[in-house]
Amino acid sequence: MARSSGFLDTLLSSPSTERYRIGFSVLFLLGVWLSVGAFSQELPNNMLLMAAAVIGGYMAINIGANDVANNVGPAVGSGALGLGAAVLLAAVFEASGALIAGGDVVSTIKGGIIDPTTLEDPRAFVWLMTAALLAGALWLNLATWMGAPVSTTHSIVGGVLGAGIAAGGWAIADWAVMGKIVASWVISPALGGMLAALFLYSIKKTVLYQPNLIESARRFVPVLVALMAWAFGTYLMIKGVKKVIKVDFMQAALIGLAAAAVVYFAMRSLVGRKAAAMENTPHGVSELFTWPLIFAAALLSFAHGANDVANAIGPLAAINDAIQAGGGVVTAASIPLWVMMVGALGLAVGLMLFGPRLIKTVGTEITELDKTRAFCIALSAALTVILASQLGLPVSSTHIAIGGVFGVGFLREYLKRNYATQLHKIMDQHEPAEQERLRPFLEDFRNASVEEMERLLQQAKQDKQQVPLAKSERKRLKKIYREEMVKRSHLVKIAAAWIITVPASALMAAFLFFTLRGLFVS
């Protein structure tokens, strides 16, 4: 099993298979073109519907390639899942979420950012939505190629805004809604990062920094996993299965609480059985989060498929209804099964063919993740979405997850610098004659994890024979102060991609709208 999984990991991440990925994508889109053409022959403008379906499939492929990485990236980076297993798991649950729990009706004018009823030419609505869909897909394609995880929601929002302004002027836009979207660029990653860092610090203080890690794990790990079960149970009820069953927030929270109670007793029994053979180390405790992480990745993928598939098929559904109605403006569109299938299959195809690049960026290239840190990121993502939905904040799941990754990384940097500073102060109080005895200790300290540094620091406090640092050793210790556990280059690249997502997709959409209008009017 390990050998086949490794082969699949290599196959998915190998640059030499790029042409095959592109070929399979083209075959999928060709299948969409032929399938839609087969049942739409009697419709007026059926060629436009066929083209829109292909663009919707292309958008779904790019959502799968870019957005889904946030759900499984931390699990891959921590080692809970191999790349191949993560791709297969996410593909199945993304498609299942879209087909089982996708909404019957979606607002095709995302967030009410434009008023399409002000358009003078009813045909402009179809051109507008087609341009928005293609612009959003092109921008996601570019971002995926650059390895930058961006918001698919903001991509389609920018597309609708840009094409809408091109079609109806600046007055067509609701700038108050756009202001909220801009605010979410700060709110989403800040909330996700703060919650992830808070959870990680809590785990460190209650479990990883305790002398008896096994006993601490017995007490606190079941509580932490039960909290995750409550968050995901509530999240799935209010965001993931709204088509299957409708509940208010209190009902969803109670259902989540019942799930949390079951998980608590199950985890308490599991941790009790594992305690006898478990290492009394942070690594041993981290292994307890393996299965919770796998379930978190699956549930996040299901909920994402149920919600964000609308970014690909919402505009397509609007175009379908507008063509069915003879080209009129549609502000809300029902979604037929064939449209949902285009979105669901496109998500799975995009994830399997192009997702590994972004999965590696999120899971391994921003900061080092173990299962404990990845657990904190997944938990913060679910809780932040719940909190934001109740406050009416237009946050992005992409921004939340990435914010969680950075929050965990910056917390690790802070703790390691803090412990290094404490050691410096402690050692500075001793006589330089014992300098040689200090060197082995410093070597151990330099290579230690944050948790191990805590123990070494306690050892230094108790050993009165330790000596101060020589000048050369002070310089070496300062390198620890400045050690970066978060890659700043990724931070700059991702932040820049977030900022320009809406204007970039808007400019693309405006250009495409004028192109389409020129083609059809002439």
CSV table of N, CA and C in Angstrom, one decimal, residues 80 157 196 204 226 236 334 345 380 454 483 486 517:
chain,number,residue,atom,x,y,z
A,80,ALA,N,-0.3,13.3,7.8
A,80,ALA,CA,-1.5,12.5,8.1
A,80,ALA,C,-2.0,11.8,6.8
A,157,VAL,N,-16.4,37.4,-8.3
A,157,VAL,CA,-17.0,38.7,-7.9
A,157,VAL,C,-16.3,39.7,-8.8
A,196,ALA,N,-6.1,30.0,15.0
A,196,ALA,CA,-5.1,28.8,14.8
A,196,ALA,C,-4.0,29.0,15.9
A,204,LYS,N,0.0,23.6,23.5
A,204,LYS,CA,1.3,23.6,24.0
A,204,LYS,C,1.3,23.8,25.5
A,226,ALA,N,-13.3,16.8,20.5
A,226,ALA,CA,-14.7,17.0,20.6
A,226,ALA,C,-15.1,18.4,20.2
A,236,LEU,N,-21.3,21.8,9.0
A,236,LEU,CA,-22.0,21.1,8.0
A,236,LEU,C,-23.5,21.3,8.0
A,334,SER,N,-32.4,28.5,-11.2
A,334,SER,CA,-32.5,27.1,-10.7
A,334,SER,C,-31.3,26.4,-11.4
A,345,LEU,N,-18.0,17.4,-11.5
A,345,LEU,CA,-16.9,16.6,-12.1
A,345,LEU,C,-15.7,17.6,-12.4
A,380,SER,N,-9.6,26.1,13.3
A,380,SER,CA,-9.8,27.5,13.2
A,380,SER,C,-10.6,27.9,11.9
A,454,GLU,N,11.9,24.4,25.6
A,454,GLU,CA,11.3,24.7,26.9
A,454,GLU,C,12.0,23.8,28.0
A,483,GLU,N,15.6,33.5,13.2
A,483,GLU,CA,15.3,32.3,12.4
A,483,GLU,C,13.8,32.5,11.9
A,486,VAL,N,8.5,31.0,8.9
A,486,VAL,CA,7.5,31.3,7.9
A,486,VAL,C,8.2,32.0,6.7
A,517,ARG,N,-19.4,41.4,-27.1
A,517,ARG,CA,-20.4,42.3,-27.6
A,517,ARG,C,-20.1,42.6,-29.1
